[in-house]
Amino acid sequence: MELKRSLGFWQAYATATGLVVAGSTMVSLGNSFGTIGPAFIVAAFIAMVISIIIALSYAELASIIPGAGMIGDYTLVSMGRFMSIIAVLGGYLVLVAAVGPMETMTASMAVAYLFPSANTLYVAIALLTLFLLINVLGVEVFGSVQLTVVGILMIGTMALGIFGLLDLFTVGTPVTPEFNPAGWSTVFQAFALGLWLFIGIEYVIPLGNEVKKPERTIPKAMIFGLLTIFVVDMLFGYALTRYIGLDALAAADIPQIIGASAMFGERGGIIMALLTMLAAVSTINATFAAVPRMFYGLARQGLLPKIFGYIHPRFRTPAFSIFFVFSLFLLPLFVLDINITLMTTLLMSASVTWLITYIIAQVNVLILRKRYPHIARPFKAPFTPVVQIIGIVACMYMIVTVHPDPQTKWLVFSIAGGFMAVIIVYAIAWLRYKKLPFFTPVMLEELQPLQEPELAPVPKRVPEQVPTKSW
């Protein structure tokens, strides 16, 4: 089954960028500028460079092994089943469990800003139920408007930033803040905060099956996406610091909305609330579409219980996996008192486990270069192994310095460590139960039968997850 290669650079760019720009990243942006000051720009720039290095590694891996399994398939071929489970669940199960409720509440708080009488919990439940139905039924709601959605988000946020910096249409009196009030040691411990602005750019990779000249288009789309996200976020973030105090910015639950209101009055708050809501709900839908298909891929490989591979007979969607993701989004809303402190802690906890997955991806590149030196690589990451070594060291550094506040850092380590401990125990128990080898790599040619297309197409808000044999 071959997919038509009909998508060009801008569609690939829109998918890559639209998956990264989320409601939680807007909250993190405002909080980080408040915590670090304008010098956060330096930390974010370094995080962007590291993200580009990681993106190049993913592009090479996907040119060898395309498909819905992504990091699970890459790791299965390079390091075996145990590390494959760690890579997928560490990166994406923790994402759903830790960040999913935060994204939902960000959207709910934006709605509550527009309609103060709205109950945020009820709004969250309604949103999650809507996206549950959309994804179980296989409704394609974002495909035709993907580029428009991203354009509104990026242009709208950039315009607010530029107007704020140039004092156009503003209602407040700007004050130039101290550039680096927390000191450079704090800046160099804020790379992980910067990384959250770019994390997830690799979600565009499976789109290679539908993109013209994907070996060139996909890497360019990811790099240009990272660059434009950096520019837009830094313009808006720096503008925020001129109209609202850093302490207030760091403590606000919705700093981007409070800051926009301080700059432009009520109209600014309304515009940013709408942008935040659009970013959050589209990212929730993207997660509901993408992550269940990764769980489905693991189930087909025998690395998750068979129930995760259940396909709805009528709609051809991974119904159980979608319900599982829905429950992980929903249940924490009833037990957690969500505020900016909790949100930052959970975002950073997910960053730690996601960074572990990024380290595994870069190690995969090095292993596969040695094990399959002559296999066709439509895209090759430049300056290998130097860039991978730099990327691995950088990811390790960001884990060690995940947050400048020592108390928050150790709480993050505790939460991330707890998640990883559960995943490791599951991997050991499951592989022993199934009598499968832990670290024996699957041969590349043996992986292909696992990639027969069975699923209905997913919304184009998430890259199409039906693989072909090669780019």
XYZ file of C-alpha atoms in Angstrom:
471
model
C 0.000 0.000 0.000
C 1.593 3.264 -1.150
C 0.450 6.693 -0.017
C 0.363 9.536 -2.490
C 3.243 11.948 -2.034
C 1.203 15.120 -2.275
C 2.459 17.218 0.640
C 5.078 19.905 0.219
C 7.350 21.807 2.557
C 4.717 24.089 4.084
C 2.368 21.232 4.967
C 5.252 19.365 6.619
C 6.290 22.534 8.429
C 2.727 23.101 9.637
C 2.484 19.594 11.049
C 5.867 19.755 12.806
C 5.255 23.201 14.267
C 1.622 22.647 15.151
C 2.456 19.627 17.275
C 5.050 21.539 19.318
C 3.177 24.793 19.937
C 0.816 23.765 22.731
C -1.038 25.408 25.580
C 1.436 24.020 28.102
C 4.380 25.487 26.182
C 2.736 28.915 26.342
C 2.395 28.563 30.114
C 5.978 27.302 30.401
C 7.235 30.194 28.266
C 5.742 32.841 30.547
C 6.779 31.029 33.710
C 10.362 30.568 32.467
C 10.772 34.240 31.552
C 9.442 35.138 34.990
C 11.770 32.707 36.770
C 14.958 33.426 34.792
C 14.339 36.881 33.333
C 15.045 37.966 29.738
C 18.297 35.962 29.864
C 16.080 32.910 29.347
C 16.562 33.732 25.664
C 20.113 32.350 25.964
C 18.938 29.084 27.532
C 16.196 28.722 24.922
C 18.650 29.310 22.062
C 20.992 26.576 23.306
C 18.001 24.255 23.785
C 16.964 24.970 20.191
C 20.428 24.016 18.882
C 20.272 20.757 20.843
C 16.783 20.119 19.433
C 18.136 20.525 15.903
C 20.819 17.910 16.627
C 18.166 15.510 17.936
C 15.922 16.176 14.927
C 18.729 15.240 12.526
C 19.167 11.888 14.281
C 15.439 11.151 14.092
C 15.409 12.045 10.398
C 18.127 9.483 9.652
C 16.435 6.756 11.691
C 13.104 7.348 9.980
C 14.705 7.173 6.542
C 15.773 3.605 7.392
C 12.737 2.459 9.408
C 9.602 4.498 8.634
C 6.271 3.839 10.262
C 4.046 4.247 13.299
C 6.441 2.526 15.701
C 8.990 5.345 15.498
C 11.389 5.151 18.446
C 10.026 1.724 19.398
C 10.975 0.235 16.033
C 14.347 2.002 15.870
C 15.291 0.681 19.303
C 13.931 -2.810 18.643
C 16.392 -3.166 15.766
C 19.341 -1.620 17.566
C 19.035 -2.635 21.243
C 16.200 -5.137 21.569
C 12.818 -5.384 23.265
C 13.654 -4.161 26.763
C 15.070 -0.848 25.590
C 12.258 -0.514 23.045
C 9.704 -0.621 25.868
C 11.738 1.889 27.887
C 12.029 4.253 24.910
C 8.328 4.315 24.019
C 6.756 4.216 27.474
C 9.401 6.488 29.000
C 8.862 9.102 26.333
C 5.161 8.884 25.607
C 3.333 7.122 28.448
C 4.841 9.628 30.878
C 3.873 12.394 28.455
C 0.239 11.330 28.638
C 0.175 10.691 32.377
C 2.106 13.794 33.463
C 1.406 16.410 30.816
C -1.992 15.374 29.463
C -3.974 16.720 32.442
C -1.901 19.919 32.358
C -2.759 20.499 28.697
C -6.435 19.879 29.399
C -6.516 22.287 32.333
C -4.650 24.925 30.312
C -7.459 24.837 27.767
C -10.043 24.886 30.563
C -8.432 27.887 32.271
C -8.417 29.738 28.944
C -12.144 29.034 28.605
C -12.690 30.156 32.209
C -10.892 33.430 31.448
C -13.347 34.066 28.616
C -16.349 32.805 30.605
C -15.640 33.309 34.336
C -18.684 31.307 35.421
C -17.466 28.190 33.601
C -16.406 25.241 35.760
C -12.910 24.252 34.630
C -13.367 20.581 35.575
C -16.583 20.267 33.573
C -14.966 22.009 30.611
C -12.016 19.603 30.802
C -14.301 16.556 30.883
C -16.291 17.873 27.922
C -13.135 18.494 25.877
C -11.703 15.056 26.612
C -14.990 13.341 25.782
C -15.173 15.231 22.498
C -11.690 14.137 21.448
C -12.347 10.589 22.620
C -15.293 10.393 20.221
C -13.410 12.111 17.417
C -10.546 9.645 17.567
C -12.552 6.465 18.178
C -14.828 7.356 15.264
C -11.844 8.325 13.122
C -13.210 11.762 12.283
C -10.686 13.860 10.379
C -11.280 17.340 11.739
C -7.942 19.071 11.393
C -6.626 17.836 8.049
C -7.831 20.605 5.775
C -7.077 23.440 8.195
C -3.678 22.370 9.544
C -1.722 25.152 7.888
C -4.373 27.719 8.838
C -4.313 26.684 12.510
C -0.532 26.950 12.709
C -0.571 30.237 10.831
C -3.047 31.764 13.285
C -1.040 30.544 16.292
C 2.350 31.686 15.031
C 1.321 34.979 13.425
C -0.989 35.907 16.304
C 1.635 35.251 18.976
C 4.361 36.992 16.986
C 2.151 40.029 16.394
C 1.420 40.380 20.107
C 5.145 40.163 20.821
C 6.157 42.736 18.215
C 3.396 45.154 19.202
C 4.393 44.782 22.845
C 8.063 45.464 22.117
C 7.248 48.479 19.924
C 4.577 49.797 22.327
C 1.898 49.645 19.650
C -1.742 49.407 20.775
C -0.584 48.886 24.363
C -2.369 50.235 27.435
C 0.311 49.764 30.080
C 3.565 51.587 30.733
C 6.567 49.462 29.697
C 9.469 48.959 32.071
C 12.764 47.498 30.898
C 13.583 44.624 33.284
C 17.055 43.585 34.367
C 18.359 41.186 31.718
C 19.782 38.529 34.020
C 18.526 39.013 37.585
C 19.012 35.367 38.586
C 22.639 35.099 37.413
C 24.312 33.007 34.729
C 24.486 29.886 36.874
C 20.686 29.859 36.898
C 20.537 30.426 33.138
C 22.781 27.419 32.519
C 20.478 25.299 34.653
C 17.437 26.301 32.607
C 18.155 24.422 29.358
C 15.445 21.851 30.123
C 12.924 24.676 30.565
C 13.998 25.901 27.144
C 13.759 22.425 25.646
C 10.066 22.184 26.528
C 9.392 24.903 23.957
C 10.648 22.568 21.198
C 10.042 19.052 22.477
C 8.022 16.771 20.209
C 9.267 18.081 16.849
C 9.948 14.437 15.872
C 6.202 13.715 15.671
C 6.320 14.864 12.039
C 8.575 11.968 11.022
C 5.886 9.472 9.865
C 4.569 12.104 7.473
C 7.514 11.128 5.247
C 5.270 8.565 3.550
C 3.194 11.384 2.030
C 5.779 14.139 1.521
C 7.502 15.004 -1.723
C 11.266 14.380 -1.439
C 10.973 13.592 2.290
C 14.702 13.039 2.723
C 15.095 16.783 2.158
C 11.700 18.198 3.083
C 11.281 16.608 6.537
C 14.646 17.742 8.000
C 14.153 21.236 6.554
C 10.629 21.430 7.980
C 11.840 20.419 11.445
C 14.772 22.844 11.455
C 12.741 25.760 10.089
C 9.990 24.912 12.576
C 12.433 25.048 15.486
C 13.869 28.359 14.277
C 10.484 30.036 13.851
C 9.208 28.737 17.195
C 12.286 30.231 18.846
C 11.805 33.629 17.197
C 8.068 33.835 17.915
C 8.361 32.652 21.519
C 11.264 34.947 22.353
C 9.516 38.003 20.905
C 6.385 37.341 22.932
C 8.208 36.220 26.078
C 10.470 39.265 26.187
C 7.491 41.548 25.570
C 5.753 40.013 28.595
C 8.623 41.010 30.888
C 8.182 44.682 29.955
C 4.590 44.897 31.190
C 4.354 42.547 34.152
C 6.764 41.936 37.008
C 8.944 38.843 36.841
C 7.671 37.507 40.161
C 4.056 37.861 39.064
C 4.876 36.236 35.722
C 6.562 33.287 37.427
C 3.653 32.750 39.829
C 0.728 33.078 37.382
C -1.213 29.955 36.356
C -1.842 31.434 32.901
C 1.060 33.915 32.547
C 0.678 34.332 28.801
C -2.932 35.507 29.193
C -2.223 37.707 32.217
C 0.737 39.235 30.388
C -1.215 39.883 27.193
C -3.919 41.547 29.275
C -1.300 43.770 30.944
C 0.017 44.793 27.524
C -3.182 45.327 25.578
C -5.957 45.358 28.132
C -8.962 43.081 27.994
C -8.728 42.605 24.225
C -5.175 41.293 24.563
C -6.233 38.804 27.209
C -9.116 37.599 25.051
C -6.897 37.149 21.990
C -4.274 35.197 23.932
C -6.957 33.103 25.654
C -8.295 32.131 22.232
C -4.789 31.323 20.967
C -4.060 29.267 24.081
C -7.312 27.363 23.773
C -6.672 26.662 20.085
C -3.138 25.436 20.781
C -4.160 23.275 23.734
C -7.170 21.538 22.228
C -5.434 20.815 18.930
C -2.487 19.294 20.802
C -4.836 17.203 22.958
C -6.386 15.848 19.788
C -2.938 15.184 18.330
C -1.947 13.175 21.401
C -5.194 11.180 21.283
C -4.408 10.299 17.681
C -0.661 9.591 17.875
C 0.137 7.978 21.230
C -2.513 5.204 21.029
C -1.007 4.168 17.707
C 2.407 3.848 19.345
C 0.860 1.613 22.015
C -0.834 -0.330 19.214
C 2.562 -0.805 17.557
C 4.094 -2.149 20.781
C 1.151 -4.521 21.223
C 1.633 -5.919 17.727
C 5.260 -6.607 18.572
C 4.204 -8.453 21.721
C 5.592 -5.783 24.054
C 2.222 -4.684 25.470
C -0.853 -6.824 26.248
C -2.891 -7.759 23.162
C -5.806 -5.591 24.258
C -3.771 -2.502 23.299
C -3.787 -3.812 19.738
C -7.584 -4.061 19.584
C -8.959 -2.432 16.441
C -12.572 -1.278 16.315
C -14.189 -3.485 13.644
C -16.118 -0.642 12.049
C -13.919 2.428 12.437
C -10.507 0.660 12.270
C -9.104 2.734 15.121
C -7.127 1.451 18.164
C -10.146 1.873 20.410
C -8.778 0.409 23.651
C -5.536 2.379 23.427
C -7.542 5.557 22.846
C -9.709 4.823 25.913
C -6.528 4.162 27.898
C -5.075 7.538 26.930
C -8.429 9.178 27.708
C -8.370 7.694 31.223
C -4.800 8.899 31.820
C -5.865 12.413 30.827
C -9.047 12.332 32.885
C -8.346 10.626 36.220
C -5.634 13.017 37.506
C -8.070 15.917 37.142
C -10.072 14.519 40.069
C -7.121 14.088 42.440
C -4.673 16.888 41.581
C -4.909 20.535 42.570
C -3.476 21.908 39.354
C -1.501 25.152 39.634
C 1.635 26.611 38.094
C 3.951 24.898 40.599
C 2.494 21.461 39.920
C 2.373 22.164 36.192
C 6.062 23.109 36.040
C 7.046 20.083 38.123
C 5.162 17.631 35.910
C 6.386 19.259 32.699
C 9.975 18.932 33.875
C 9.385 15.333 34.999
C 8.157 14.496 31.509
C 11.188 16.322 30.093
C 13.538 14.025 32.047
C 11.970 10.835 30.713
C 11.675 12.310 27.215
C 15.372 13.232 27.326
C 16.144 9.599 28.132
C 14.235 8.645 24.991
C 16.221 11.244 23.018
C 19.473 9.738 24.307
C 18.301 6.292 23.181
C 17.452 7.666 19.721
C 20.933 9.091 19.248
C 22.558 5.870 20.461
C 20.370 4.061 17.903
C 21.955 6.106 15.118
C 25.458 5.119 16.214
C 24.575 1.426 16.573
C 22.794 1.188 13.227
C 25.627 3.012 11.445
C 27.931 0.214 12.623
C 25.528 -2.729 12.276
C 24.095 -1.746 8.884
C 26.845 0.363 7.284
C 25.738 -0.298 3.707
C 21.970 0.039 4.024
C 20.381 2.825 2.001
C 19.987 6.011 4.021
C 17.988 8.572 2.029
C 18.935 11.055 4.747
C 22.178 10.900 6.714
C 22.753 13.057 9.772
C 25.861 15.163 9.090
C 29.053 14.940 11.148
C 28.170 11.599 12.717
C 29.241 10.528 15.355
C 30.263 13.983 16.608
C 26.761 15.501 16.619
C 25.268 12.448 18.344
C 27.938 12.544 21.051
C 27.274 16.248 21.568
C 23.546 15.567 21.674
C 23.883 12.725 24.181
C 26.104 14.778 26.494
C 23.742 17.758 26.190
C 20.710 15.614 27.065
C 22.526 14.216 30.101
C 23.431 17.741 31.187
C 19.827 18.875 30.856
C 18.667 15.967 32.998
C 21.175 16.815 35.735
C 20.264 20.533 35.606
C 16.559 20.080 34.907
C 15.493 23.056 37.056
C 17.431 25.864 38.779
C 15.570 25.454 42.082
C 17.148 22.549 44.070
C 13.917 21.581 45.824
C 11.970 21.492 42.568
C 14.805 19.569 40.905
C 14.737 16.738 43.448
C 10.951 16.568 43.301
C 11.218 16.263 39.515
C 13.802 13.494 39.869
C 11.538 11.672 42.318
C 8.526 11.804 40.006
C 10.499 10.916 36.863
C 12.321 8.160 38.748
C 9.021 6.761 39.966
C 7.647 6.635 36.433
C 10.802 4.965 35.106
C 10.865 2.438 37.965
C 7.318 1.335 37.141
C 8.174 1.067 33.430
C 11.337 -0.960 34.131
C 9.467 -3.348 36.448
C 6.780 -3.789 33.786
C 9.361 -4.436 31.047
C 11.173 -7.077 33.112
C 7.972 -8.814 34.232
C 6.352 -8.771 30.791
C 9.363 -10.023 28.844
C 9.912 -12.823 31.356
C 6.238 -13.752 31.188
C 6.353 -13.843 27.379
C 9.761 -15.606 27.443
C 11.200 -13.005 25.088
C 14.873 -12.001 24.992
C 15.683 -8.676 26.643
C 18.544 -7.280 24.597
C 18.600 -9.344 21.397
C 18.009 -6.936 18.496
C 15.365 -7.810 15.933
C 16.830 -8.086 12.446
C 15.766 -5.261 10.170
C 14.167 -7.638 7.665
C 12.161 -9.263 10.471
C 10.597 -5.930 11.400
C 8.748 -5.436 8.122
C 5.905 -7.950 8.746
C 4.961 -5.950 11.841
C 4.232 -2.942 9.689
C 1.229 -4.087 7.659
C -1.298 -1.226 7.530
C -4.475 -1.982 9.478
C -5.486 1.303 10.997
C -7.773 3.909 9.566
C -5.992 7.145 8.625
C -5.469 9.511 11.537
C -6.300 13.218 11.453
C -3.665 15.178 9.597
C -3.175 17.170 12.784
C -0.907 14.178 13.480
C 1.378 12.760 10.758
C -0.148 9.823 8.876
C 0.890 6.663 10.666
C 0.693 4.133 7.814
C 4.215 3.033 6.866
C 5.778 2.039 3.580
C 8.981 0.058 3.175
C 11.220 3.084 2.684
C 11.288 6.760 1.991
